[in-house]
Every structure is written in C-alpha cells, then in structure tokens.
Amino acid sequence: MEDIITLDYGSGGGKTAELIDSILLPAFKNPILSQLGDGALLKDRRGENSFVFSTDSFVVSPWKFPGGNIGNLCVCGTVNDVCMAGGLPQYLSLSFILEEGFSFRDFKMIVDTIAEEARQAGVLITTGDTKVVEAGKGDGIYINTAGIGFLRAHFPGKSGIRKGDTVILSGSAGCHGAAVMMARSGLLSLQDAQTSSLRSDCQCLHLLTEAAIHAAEKTQTALPNSSPACSGIRIMRDPTRGGIATALNEFTENMPFSIEIEEDAVPVDAPVEAACDLLGLDPLYCACEGRMLLVTAPEACAPVLNALKEVPGGEHAAVIGTVTEDMPGHVLLKTKIGGKRILAKLSGQQLPRIC
C-alpha cells in the first residue's frame, strides 16, 4: 500500500478492495462482515436471518446532476443495497454534513427530494443527525444513510454460481457515471439537461427486485428438490462504483468459474456512448444507480427477464452473458469483432466522487 490515501482508494475497484482487505477486515473481521455483501444479514433472537442492514455515504460532485441530485441518490443507493441483499426496505437513517455558507434554498430542495423518493420507495426516515463544518472544510453537502429491511429472499451468493448460469442486466449501462461526469466537466449544464437524453439512471430497485424474486420463486416451486432459499437467483448486485465490469469481477474473484459477456448484448444508450467517447471513458466501468446485475439459474432466466421487462425501469433488461469455466476467476468480453479480452477490476479512479 501507499503511504497516504488517494482518491483511488474510493474508486470501488482494486484499491478499495486493498484498503478493505489490509486494514478494515483485520480490524473488524467477523462472520457477518466477511461476507462483504451490499448489506448484512442479521439474526433475530430466534437465530434466524430476518433483517438486512446497510449503510452508505454520498459525496457526489456536483451535488445536482442531470436526472437527479444527492437527495435522490442517498435514498436510492441505500434502498438498492438492501434490495440486493434480498431485503424489503423499511426504514432509513439520514445524516447531513453541511458546509457553512450552503444555501437554505438548496438544502430545502434536497430535503424535499429525499422525502418524495422515500415516499415512493415505501420507506420511513426514522432517525438522523446534522453537523455543520466551517467554510472551506467541506464541499457543500455530504449525506450518510443507513437502511433496515425485512429479509425477503436469501440468495446462495457467488458460491452458488454454476457453469451455464446466465447474467442479466436490468437496463442500459453507465448512465449515471456519464451524466455526472458531463455535468462536472461543464459539457452538459443542468439547463441543457432539460432537453438532453443523457440523464442519470438513479432510481430505487425495490419493484424490479420484487418482480425478479417472484418470478424465480415460481420456477423454483416447479423444480424437484428445490431449496426454500431463492436459488433461481444466485446473486444480485447494483453496479455502482466501478460499474458492470468491476461488479462482475467481484463475482468471479478466486472462484472456479469465469463470466463471459457479449459486447453487443450490453445495452448502452447512444448519448452515454457519445459522452464516454468524448471523455475517454468505458461504459462498462461507469457507475449505474438504477440498474442491477443478476446471475440466474438457466431455468429461471426467461421468467426473470420477462418479469423485469414488465416493470418501469426494466423495459430494456437483457441477457448479457453466461457463466463458463474457460478462464476461472476472470471476466471475459467477447468483442463486436469476435475476439475476446479480459475485463479486469477497476484499478484506480476512473470516476471519482460520482456517488
């Protein structure tokens, strides 16, 4: 490791993993934390996994971007983490760190946005905190949230992934990261964004998650010797920092299988592709804030895909790849010209402070 912490260590990629593995896990290691999921599965007094608990901090710059602001982001980010762990989100905590001089009008707008997003997601803000730091000691506003939900379905996780399983993406890739970076660069103003189709994909995934789980459970019921857990869905993940490529690498890392995705099969909106070309970015490494990756059993693929397409936000869901054993521990991209290359985990800070 380096002598000082750089922005690379907040990228969500290899440097973040290094920070976690070398400092955080040794200090706090326990069976729950060691799972390193989007949320922790907690046991009640009966010894059952009944709750999902997750926390996140939001430092996006700029705090207002095409398609949303830090208020949408903080609710969606935590709701989605609870959903990805199989939970049904119920309650959120909400803490603000405000910089002296931040506008009351802007703060009120953010709070109103949070209230509306929480209402739509069916969650309650039940506790919180507010701190103010001196001018020049912050960046306008930071927000921390934590979420609790009831366990809806238990997934096997990456240890349950098998050769022949399918990889589904619930919508187009990279919208959030591209929109934030265009706004940050000054190439897309908020006024321009009113008529532009380049917008963040920020949305809560509770309805999409519920549809996918319900569809998978129905196929599971029809199978012999099916488990009471939702084994039709092996794992879910929202590809935020580090994007799709990094999330898939987290599935394959140190595992006896590989994942091969088809470049042509990954839905990428034309404005995102254009923005990435302009900024020198790869959509596969751009953050999403309203998309999810699912690895499903072969028999659950079609029902889950069809269920996603029926829910707003999932209309463009697609099968983007399969699980193979060609190169265990790696993610492979089959390119548009028929070649193959390894998609590595993001090593540095392609997109700092996008969430």
mmCIF file of C-alpha atoms in Angstrom:
data_model
loop_
_atom_site.group_PDB
_atom_site.id
_atom_site.type_symbol
_atom_site.label_atom_id
_atom_site.label_comp_id
_atom_site.label_asym_id
_atom_site.label_seq_id
_atom_site.Cartn_x
_atom_site.Cartn_y
_atom_site.Cartn_z
ATOM 1 C CA MET A 1 0.000 0.000 0.000
ATOM 2 C CA GLU A 2 0.993 3.649 -0.398
ATOM 3 C CA ASP A 3 1.917 5.978 2.455
ATOM 4 C CA ILE A 4 -1.151 8.170 2.006
ATOM 5 C CA ILE A 5 -4.763 7.615 0.990
ATOM 6 C CA THR A 6 -5.535 8.844 -2.520
ATOM 7 C CA LEU A 7 -8.794 9.117 -4.446
ATOM 8 C CA ASP A 8 -8.008 5.710 -5.962
ATOM 9 C CA TYR A 9 -8.939 4.087 -2.652
ATOM 10 C CA GLY A 10 -12.516 5.311 -3.031
ATOM 11 C CA SER A 11 -12.970 4.051 -6.589
ATOM 12 C CA GLY A 12 -14.775 0.854 -5.643
ATOM 13 C CA GLY A 13 -12.170 -1.161 -7.567
ATOM 14 C CA GLY A 14 -8.884 -2.848 -6.756
ATOM 15 C CA LYS A 15 -7.571 -0.087 -4.489
ATOM 16 C CA THR A 16 -10.765 -0.085 -2.419
ATOM 17 C CA ALA A 17 -10.506 -3.869 -2.051
ATOM 18 C CA GLU A 18 -6.881 -3.442 -0.941
ATOM 19 C CA LEU A 19 -7.935 -0.943 1.736
ATOM 20 C CA ILE A 20 -10.667 -3.272 2.976
ATOM 21 C CA ASP A 21 -8.510 -6.407 2.962
ATOM 22 C CA SER A 22 -5.404 -4.896 4.543
ATOM 23 C CA ILE A 23 -6.865 -2.570 7.194
ATOM 24 C CA LEU A 24 -10.634 -2.839 7.713
ATOM 25 C CA LEU A 25 -11.260 -6.586 7.683
ATOM 26 C CA PRO A 26 -8.344 -7.440 10.004
ATOM 27 C CA ALA A 27 -9.600 -4.852 12.498
ATOM 28 C CA PHE A 28 -13.300 -5.750 12.436
ATOM 29 C CA LYS A 29 -13.411 -9.261 10.963
ATOM 30 C CA ASN A 30 -16.440 -11.341 11.905
ATOM 31 C CA PRO A 31 -18.622 -13.859 10.024
ATOM 32 C CA ILE A 32 -21.221 -11.235 9.052
ATOM 33 C CA LEU A 33 -18.789 -8.577 7.816
ATOM 34 C CA SER A 34 -16.642 -11.139 5.980
ATOM 35 C CA GLN A 35 -19.462 -11.785 3.519
ATOM 36 C CA LEU A 36 -18.763 -8.303 2.046
ATOM 37 C CA GLY A 37 -22.233 -8.046 0.541
ATOM 38 C CA ASP A 38 -24.233 -4.916 -0.250
ATOM 39 C CA GLY A 39 -25.951 -5.398 3.094
ATOM 40 C CA ALA A 40 -25.522 -7.531 6.214
ATOM 41 C CA LEU A 41 -27.938 -10.342 7.067
ATOM 42 C CA LEU A 42 -28.756 -10.052 10.774
ATOM 43 C CA LYS A 43 -30.218 -12.668 13.082
ATOM 44 C CA ASP A 44 -33.069 -12.119 15.487
ATOM 45 C CA ARG A 45 -33.341 -13.735 18.930
ATOM 46 C CA ARG A 46 -34.587 -16.969 17.365
ATOM 47 C CA GLY A 47 -31.313 -17.279 15.490
ATOM 48 C CA GLU A 48 -32.850 -16.744 12.060
ATOM 49 C CA ASN A 49 -31.659 -14.375 9.314
ATOM 50 C CA SER A 50 -34.545 -11.948 9.419
ATOM 51 C CA PHE A 51 -33.162 -8.488 8.703
ATOM 52 C CA VAL A 52 -30.917 -6.739 6.219
ATOM 53 C CA PHE A 53 -28.832 -3.751 7.328
ATOM 54 C CA SER A 54 -26.781 -1.449 5.077
ATOM 55 C CA THR A 55 -25.119 1.960 5.235
ATOM 56 C CA ASP A 56 -23.625 4.345 2.674
ATOM 57 C CA SER A 57 -22.195 7.851 2.389
ATOM 58 C CA PHE A 58 -22.757 10.192 -0.550
ATOM 59 C CA VAL A 59 -20.187 12.772 -1.666
ATOM 60 C CA VAL A 60 -21.176 13.278 -5.313
ATOM 61 C CA SER A 61 -19.776 16.305 -7.119
ATOM 62 C CA PRO A 62 -21.658 18.258 -8.366
ATOM 63 C CA TRP A 63 -24.429 17.528 -5.899
ATOM 64 C CA LYS A 64 -27.026 18.352 -8.580
ATOM 65 C CA PHE A 65 -26.761 16.495 -11.887
ATOM 66 C CA PRO A 66 -28.940 15.688 -14.926
ATOM 67 C CA GLY A 67 -31.691 13.380 -13.744
ATOM 68 C CA GLY A 68 -31.381 13.974 -10.003
ATOM 69 C CA ASN A 69 -29.390 15.245 -7.060
ATOM 70 C CA ILE A 70 -27.702 13.967 -3.933
ATOM 71 C CA GLY A 71 -31.158 13.631 -2.331
ATOM 72 C CA ASN A 72 -32.397 11.054 -4.859
ATOM 73 C CA LEU A 73 -29.037 9.365 -4.724
ATOM 74 C CA CYS A 74 -28.885 8.836 -0.960
ATOM 75 C CA VAL A 75 -32.307 7.183 -0.808
ATOM 76 C CA CYS A 76 -31.863 5.050 -3.934
ATOM 77 C CA GLY A 77 -28.333 3.995 -3.014
ATOM 78 C CA THR A 78 -29.280 2.606 0.383
ATOM 79 C CA VAL A 79 -32.659 1.188 -0.652
ATOM 80 C CA ASN A 80 -30.933 -0.625 -3.510
ATOM 81 C CA ASP A 81 -28.219 -2.086 -1.287
ATOM 82 C CA VAL A 82 -30.897 -3.543 1.000
ATOM 83 C CA CYS A 83 -32.718 -4.929 -2.043
ATOM 84 C CA MET A 84 -29.569 -6.531 -3.477
ATOM 85 C CA ALA A 85 -29.134 -8.476 -0.235
ATOM 86 C CA GLY A 86 -32.674 -9.846 -0.573
ATOM 87 C CA GLY A 87 -34.290 -7.366 1.781
ATOM 88 C CA LEU A 88 -37.549 -5.444 1.645
ATOM 89 C CA PRO A 89 -36.510 -1.892 2.700
ATOM 90 C CA GLN A 90 -38.458 -0.373 5.593
ATOM 91 C CA TYR A 91 -36.513 2.289 7.494
ATOM 92 C CA LEU A 92 -33.705 4.766 6.805
ATOM 93 C CA SER A 93 -31.477 6.934 8.962
ATOM 94 C CA LEU A 94 -30.380 10.264 7.495
ATOM 95 C CA SER A 95 -27.342 12.340 8.493
ATOM 96 C CA PHE A 96 -26.133 15.590 6.919
ATOM 97 C CA ILE A 97 -22.717 17.238 6.985
ATOM 98 C CA LEU A 98 -23.263 20.783 5.718
ATOM 99 C CA GLU A 99 -20.611 23.342 4.878
ATOM 100 C CA GLU A 100 -21.029 26.829 6.275
ATOM 101 C CA GLY A 101 -22.473 29.048 3.541
ATOM 102 C CA PHE A 102 -24.573 26.354 1.874
ATOM 103 C CA SER A 103 -27.856 27.778 0.583
ATOM 104 C CA PHE A 104 -31.029 27.190 2.628
ATOM 105 C CA ARG A 105 -32.969 27.072 -0.643
ATOM 106 C CA ASP A 106 -30.756 24.282 -1.983
ATOM 107 C CA PHE A 107 -30.924 22.400 1.301
ATOM 108 C CA LYS A 108 -34.716 22.595 1.299
ATOM 109 C CA MET A 109 -34.807 21.279 -2.282
ATOM 110 C CA ILE A 110 -32.606 18.318 -1.335
ATOM 111 C CA VAL A 111 -34.726 17.528 1.719
ATOM 112 C CA ASP A 112 -37.928 17.678 -0.359
ATOM 113 C CA THR A 113 -36.349 15.348 -2.916
ATOM 114 C CA ILE A 114 -35.414 12.875 -0.172
ATOM 115 C CA ALA A 115 -38.940 12.957 1.238
ATOM 116 C CA GLU A 116 -40.526 12.251 -2.140
ATOM 117 C CA GLU A 117 -38.067 9.476 -3.072
ATOM 118 C CA ALA A 118 -38.587 7.813 0.318
ATOM 119 C CA ARG A 119 -42.352 8.017 -0.084
ATOM 120 C CA GLN A 120 -42.201 6.376 -3.491
ATOM 121 C CA ALA A 121 -39.935 3.620 -2.152
ATOM 122 C CA GLY A 122 -42.224 2.996 0.818
ATOM 123 C CA VAL A 123 -39.540 3.683 3.454
ATOM 124 C CA LEU A 124 -39.623 5.898 6.547
ATOM 125 C CA ILE A 125 -36.881 8.270 7.703
ATOM 126 C CA THR A 126 -36.805 7.357 11.387
ATOM 127 C CA THR A 127 -33.618 8.899 12.821
ATOM 128 C CA GLY A 128 -30.834 11.238 11.792
ATOM 129 C CA ASP A 129 -28.224 13.862 12.595
ATOM 130 C CA THR A 130 -26.962 17.206 11.277
ATOM 131 C CA LYS A 131 -23.481 18.705 11.537
ATOM 132 C CA VAL A 132 -22.076 21.947 10.073
ATOM 133 C CA VAL A 133 -18.375 22.442 9.293
ATOM 134 C CA GLU A 134 -16.521 25.694 8.646
ATOM 135 C CA ALA A 135 -16.433 27.213 5.165
ATOM 136 C CA GLY A 136 -13.687 25.578 3.132
ATOM 137 C CA LYS A 137 -13.739 22.406 5.267
ATOM 138 C CA GLY A 138 -16.367 20.569 3.186
ATOM 139 C CA ASP A 139 -17.861 20.555 -0.281
ATOM 140 C CA GLY A 140 -21.337 21.951 0.239
ATOM 141 C CA ILE A 141 -23.104 18.849 1.469
ATOM 142 C CA TYR A 142 -22.366 15.217 2.309
ATOM 143 C CA ILE A 143 -25.061 12.731 3.326
ATOM 144 C CA ASN A 144 -24.909 9.413 5.154
ATOM 145 C CA THR A 145 -27.815 6.981 5.234
ATOM 146 C CA ALA A 146 -28.379 3.562 6.745
ATOM 147 C CA GLY A 147 -31.219 1.224 5.881
ATOM 148 C CA ILE A 148 -33.012 -1.691 7.519
ATOM 149 C CA GLY A 149 -35.377 -4.100 5.803
ATOM 150 C CA PHE A 150 -37.008 -7.460 6.342
ATOM 151 C CA LEU A 151 -35.357 -10.396 4.606
ATOM 152 C CA ARG A 152 -37.464 -11.204 1.536
ATOM 153 C CA ALA A 153 -35.300 -13.896 -0.056
ATOM 154 C CA HIS A 154 -31.945 -15.478 0.684
ATOM 155 C CA PHE A 155 -29.617 -15.929 -2.292
ATOM 156 C CA PRO A 156 -26.807 -18.506 -2.404
ATOM 157 C CA GLY A 157 -24.283 -15.819 -3.362
ATOM 158 C CA LYS A 158 -21.309 -16.271 -5.639
ATOM 159 C CA SER A 159 -20.579 -19.716 -4.138
ATOM 160 C CA GLY A 160 -23.874 -20.827 -5.682
ATOM 161 C CA ILE A 161 -22.948 -19.752 -9.235
ATOM 162 C CA ARG A 162 -22.637 -22.670 -11.673
ATOM 163 C CA LYS A 163 -21.445 -23.215 -15.227
ATOM 164 C CA GLY A 164 -24.307 -22.447 -17.633
ATOM 165 C CA ASP A 165 -25.909 -19.773 -15.435
ATOM 166 C CA THR A 166 -26.981 -16.555 -17.151
ATOM 167 C CA VAL A 167 -26.106 -12.926 -16.438
ATOM 168 C CA ILE A 168 -28.888 -10.339 -16.748
ATOM 169 C CA LEU A 169 -28.568 -6.544 -16.695
ATOM 170 C CA SER A 170 -31.813 -4.724 -15.878
ATOM 171 C CA GLY A 171 -31.214 -1.755 -18.204
ATOM 172 C CA SER A 172 -28.720 0.360 -20.108
ATOM 173 C CA ALA A 173 -25.190 0.717 -18.761
ATOM 174 C CA GLY A 174 -23.270 3.721 -17.460
ATOM 175 C CA CYS A 175 -25.963 6.425 -17.478
ATOM 176 C CA HIS A 176 -25.262 7.802 -14.002
ATOM 177 C CA GLY A 177 -21.490 7.991 -14.302
ATOM 178 C CA ALA A 178 -21.634 9.568 -17.768
ATOM 179 C CA ALA A 179 -24.231 12.176 -16.724
ATOM 180 C CA VAL A 180 -22.318 13.200 -13.590
ATOM 181 C CA MET A 181 -19.005 13.454 -15.420
ATOM 182 C CA MET A 182 -20.512 15.512 -18.250
ATOM 183 C CA ALA A 183 -22.044 17.886 -15.692
ATOM 184 C CA ARG A 184 -18.757 18.104 -13.773
ATOM 185 C CA SER A 185 -16.797 18.888 -16.914
ATOM 186 C CA GLY A 186 -19.210 21.697 -17.842
ATOM 187 C CA LEU A 187 -20.074 19.994 -21.134
ATOM 188 C CA LEU A 188 -23.686 19.445 -20.040
ATOM 189 C CA SER A 189 -25.349 22.154 -17.963
ATOM 190 C CA LEU A 190 -28.482 21.482 -15.937
ATOM 191 C CA GLN A 191 -30.353 23.787 -18.280
ATOM 192 C CA ASP A 192 -29.178 21.762 -21.303
ATOM 193 C CA ALA A 193 -30.128 18.570 -19.465
ATOM 194 C CA GLN A 194 -33.795 19.519 -19.621
ATOM 195 C CA THR A 195 -33.780 18.687 -23.337
ATOM 196 C CA SER A 196 -30.912 16.167 -23.354
ATOM 197 C CA SER A 197 -31.495 12.416 -23.211
ATOM 198 C CA LEU A 198 -28.297 11.933 -21.181
ATOM 199 C CA ARG A 199 -29.568 11.615 -17.633
ATOM 200 C CA SER A 200 -28.670 9.649 -14.540
ATOM 201 C CA ASP A 201 -30.436 6.285 -14.198
ATOM 202 C CA CYS A 202 -30.900 6.925 -10.462
ATOM 203 C CA GLN A 203 -33.959 5.014 -9.235
ATOM 204 C CA CYS A 204 -34.989 2.646 -6.448
ATOM 205 C CA LEU A 205 -34.926 -1.029 -7.412
ATOM 206 C CA HIS A 206 -37.476 -2.397 -4.932
ATOM 207 C CA LEU A 207 -40.147 -3.096 -7.580
ATOM 208 C CA LEU A 208 -37.696 -4.674 -10.018
ATOM 209 C CA THR A 209 -36.204 -6.797 -7.252
ATOM 210 C CA GLU A 210 -39.606 -7.998 -6.107
ATOM 211 C CA ALA A 211 -40.610 -8.918 -9.670
ATOM 212 C CA ALA A 212 -37.376 -10.867 -10.226
ATOM 213 C CA ILE A 213 -37.635 -12.761 -6.935
ATOM 214 C CA HIS A 214 -41.291 -13.634 -7.503
ATOM 215 C CA ALA A 215 -40.555 -14.948 -10.995
ATOM 216 C CA ALA A 216 -37.593 -17.009 -9.778
ATOM 217 C CA GLU A 217 -39.579 -18.475 -6.885
ATOM 218 C CA LYS A 218 -42.315 -19.638 -9.252
ATOM 219 C CA THR A 219 -39.819 -21.578 -11.372
ATOM 220 C CA GLN A 220 -38.228 -22.975 -8.260
ATOM 221 C CA THR A 221 -41.519 -24.335 -6.964
ATOM 222 C CA ALA A 222 -41.916 -26.363 -10.129
ATOM 223 C CA LEU A 223 -38.482 -27.988 -9.740
ATOM 224 C CA PRO A 224 -37.842 -31.180 -7.731
ATOM 225 C CA ASN A 225 -35.854 -30.872 -4.505
ATOM 226 C CA SER A 226 -35.923 -27.085 -4.671
ATOM 227 C CA SER A 227 -34.485 -25.188 -1.728
ATOM 228 C CA PRO A 228 -36.618 -22.835 0.410
ATOM 229 C CA ALA A 229 -33.995 -20.205 -0.409
ATOM 230 C CA CYS A 230 -34.310 -18.349 -3.717
ATOM 231 C CA SER A 231 -31.752 -20.467 -5.580
ATOM 232 C CA GLY A 232 -33.118 -19.445 -9.002
ATOM 233 C CA ILE A 233 -31.285 -16.152 -8.438
ATOM 234 C CA ARG A 234 -27.708 -16.857 -7.417
ATOM 235 C CA ILE A 235 -26.717 -13.269 -6.632
ATOM 236 C CA MET A 236 -27.806 -9.658 -7.248
ATOM 237 C CA ARG A 237 -25.633 -6.556 -7.317
ATOM 238 C CA ASP A 238 -26.168 -2.919 -8.273
ATOM 239 C CA PRO A 239 -23.093 -1.905 -10.291
ATOM 240 C CA THR A 240 -22.271 1.464 -8.741
ATOM 241 C CA ARG A 241 -18.592 2.449 -8.325
ATOM 242 C CA GLY A 242 -16.522 0.582 -10.878
ATOM 243 C CA GLY A 243 -19.575 -0.231 -12.992
ATOM 244 C CA ILE A 244 -20.599 -3.535 -14.531
ATOM 245 C CA ALA A 245 -17.074 -4.798 -15.174
ATOM 246 C CA THR A 246 -15.963 -4.360 -11.554
ATOM 247 C CA ALA A 247 -19.153 -5.894 -10.119
ATOM 248 C CA LEU A 248 -18.755 -8.983 -12.321
ATOM 249 C CA ASN A 249 -15.129 -9.292 -11.212
ATOM 250 C CA GLU A 250 -16.330 -9.385 -7.616
ATOM 251 C CA PHE A 251 -18.423 -12.429 -8.571
ATOM 252 C CA THR A 252 -15.559 -14.326 -10.239
ATOM 253 C CA GLU A 253 -12.656 -13.362 -7.965
ATOM 254 C CA ASN A 254 -10.993 -16.504 -6.519
ATOM 255 C CA MET A 255 -13.825 -18.676 -7.852
ATOM 256 C CA PRO A 256 -13.626 -21.806 -10.093
ATOM 257 C CA PHE A 257 -15.659 -20.204 -12.902
ATOM 258 C CA SER A 258 -15.473 -17.301 -15.327
ATOM 259 C CA ILE A 259 -18.126 -14.993 -16.753
ATOM 260 C CA GLU A 260 -18.216 -14.202 -20.450
ATOM 261 C CA ILE A 261 -20.270 -11.236 -21.626
ATOM 262 C CA GLU A 262 -21.148 -10.238 -25.170
ATOM 263 C CA GLU A 263 -20.257 -6.649 -26.020
ATOM 264 C CA ASP A 264 -23.148 -6.473 -28.490
ATOM 265 C CA ALA A 265 -25.589 -7.689 -25.835
ATOM 266 C CA VAL A 266 -24.846 -4.943 -23.282
ATOM 267 C CA PRO A 267 -27.404 -2.149 -23.742
ATOM 268 C CA VAL A 268 -25.678 1.250 -23.927
ATOM 269 C CA ASP A 269 -27.686 4.360 -24.795
ATOM 270 C CA ALA A 270 -26.335 6.430 -27.692
ATOM 271 C CA PRO A 271 -25.876 9.599 -25.543
ATOM 272 C CA VAL A 272 -23.879 7.573 -22.994
ATOM 273 C CA GLU A 273 -21.694 6.109 -25.734
ATOM 274 C CA ALA A 274 -21.101 9.594 -27.165
ATOM 275 C CA ALA A 275 -20.274 11.060 -23.740
ATOM 276 C CA CYS A 276 -17.867 8.222 -22.966
ATOM 277 C CA ASP A 277 -16.123 8.694 -26.325
ATOM 278 C CA LEU A 278 -15.774 12.406 -25.584
ATOM 279 C CA LEU A 279 -14.462 11.895 -22.048
ATOM 280 C CA GLY A 280 -12.321 8.834 -22.778
ATOM 281 C CA LEU A 281 -14.400 6.545 -20.558
ATOM 282 C CA ASP A 282 -15.624 2.967 -20.904
ATOM 283 C CA PRO A 283 -19.381 2.481 -20.272
ATOM 284 C CA LEU A 284 -18.646 -0.914 -18.696
ATOM 285 C CA TYR A 285 -16.762 0.855 -15.890
ATOM 286 C CA CYS A 286 -19.219 3.764 -15.489
ATOM 287 C CA ALA A 287 -21.420 3.729 -12.414
ATOM 288 C CA CYS A 288 -25.114 2.885 -12.540
ATOM 289 C CA GLU A 289 -27.529 3.959 -9.779
ATOM 290 C CA GLY A 290 -30.743 2.384 -11.043
ATOM 291 C CA ARG A 291 -29.608 -0.896 -12.593
ATOM 292 C CA MET A 292 -28.928 -4.350 -11.234
ATOM 293 C CA LEU A 293 -26.953 -7.382 -12.309
ATOM 294 C CA LEU A 294 -28.433 -10.806 -11.671
ATOM 295 C CA VAL A 295 -26.905 -14.233 -12.122
ATOM 296 C CA THR A 296 -29.724 -16.736 -12.557
ATOM 297 C CA ALA A 297 -30.106 -20.466 -12.982
ATOM 298 C CA PRO A 298 -30.789 -21.361 -16.647
ATOM 299 C CA GLU A 299 -34.406 -22.323 -15.970
ATOM 300 C CA ALA A 300 -35.088 -19.017 -14.188
ATOM 301 C CA CYS A 301 -33.555 -16.804 -16.889
ATOM 302 C CA ALA A 302 -36.553 -16.333 -19.197
ATOM 303 C CA PRO A 303 -39.160 -15.847 -16.408
ATOM 304 C CA VAL A 304 -36.940 -13.337 -14.572
ATOM 305 C CA LEU A 305 -36.112 -11.437 -17.764
ATOM 306 C CA ASN A 306 -39.769 -11.230 -18.782
ATOM 307 C CA ALA A 307 -40.775 -10.095 -15.286
ATOM 308 C CA LEU A 308 -38.188 -7.301 -15.329
ATOM 309 C CA LYS A 309 -39.396 -6.060 -18.696
ATOM 310 C CA GLU A 310 -42.897 -5.562 -17.238
ATOM 311 C CA VAL A 311 -41.694 -3.138 -14.554
ATOM 312 C CA PRO A 312 -40.874 0.549 -15.208
ATOM 313 C CA GLY A 313 -37.109 0.855 -15.427
ATOM 314 C CA GLY A 314 -36.669 -2.720 -16.612
ATOM 315 C CA GLU A 315 -38.019 -2.387 -20.150
ATOM 316 C CA HIS A 316 -34.527 -2.765 -21.637
ATOM 317 C CA ALA A 317 -33.369 -5.653 -19.455
ATOM 318 C CA ALA A 318 -31.141 -8.061 -21.375
ATOM 319 C CA VAL A 319 -29.149 -11.257 -21.041
ATOM 320 C CA ILE A 320 -25.564 -10.054 -21.428
ATOM 321 C CA GLY A 321 -23.539 -13.175 -20.715
ATOM 322 C CA THR A 322 -23.086 -16.656 -19.323
ATOM 323 C CA VAL A 323 -21.024 -18.463 -16.711
ATOM 324 C CA THR A 324 -18.249 -20.637 -18.139
ATOM 325 C CA GLU A 325 -15.127 -22.424 -16.942
ATOM 326 C CA ASP A 326 -12.871 -21.149 -19.742
ATOM 327 C CA MET A 327 -10.701 -18.921 -17.552
ATOM 328 C CA PRO A 328 -11.607 -19.344 -13.848
ATOM 329 C CA GLY A 329 -11.512 -16.193 -11.761
ATOM 330 C CA HIS A 330 -11.843 -13.806 -14.703
ATOM 331 C CA VAL A 331 -14.430 -11.825 -16.654
ATOM 332 C CA LEU A 332 -14.157 -12.097 -20.432
ATOM 333 C CA LEU A 333 -15.586 -9.738 -23.026
ATOM 334 C CA LYS A 334 -16.462 -11.129 -26.428
ATOM 335 C CA THR A 335 -15.964 -8.073 -28.618
ATOM 336 C CA LYS A 336 -18.054 -6.922 -31.540
ATOM 337 C CA ILE A 337 -15.417 -8.192 -33.976
ATOM 338 C CA GLY A 338 -15.395 -11.676 -32.445
ATOM 339 C CA GLY A 339 -12.258 -11.519 -30.294
ATOM 340 C CA LYS A 340 -12.037 -11.924 -26.540
ATOM 341 C CA ARG A 341 -10.293 -9.873 -23.872
ATOM 342 C CA ILE A 342 -10.128 -9.907 -20.109
ATOM 343 C CA LEU A 343 -12.157 -7.270 -18.263
ATOM 344 C CA ALA A 344 -10.145 -6.540 -15.125
ATOM 345 C CA LYS A 345 -11.452 -4.967 -11.940
ATOM 346 C CA LEU A 346 -11.103 -1.173 -11.983
ATOM 347 C CA SER A 347 -7.651 -0.482 -10.550
ATOM 348 C CA GLY A 348 -7.791 3.283 -9.996
ATOM 349 C CA GLN A 349 -10.172 6.215 -10.080
ATOM 350 C CA GLN A 350 -11.857 6.301 -13.470
ATOM 351 C CA LEU A 351 -14.759 8.271 -11.988
ATOM 352 C CA PRO A 352 -14.041 9.826 -8.577
ATOM 353 C CA ARG A 353 -16.930 11.095 -6.449
ATOM 354 C CA ILE A 354 -19.855 10.002 -8.620
ATOM 355 C CA CYS A 355 -21.931 8.746 -5.657
#
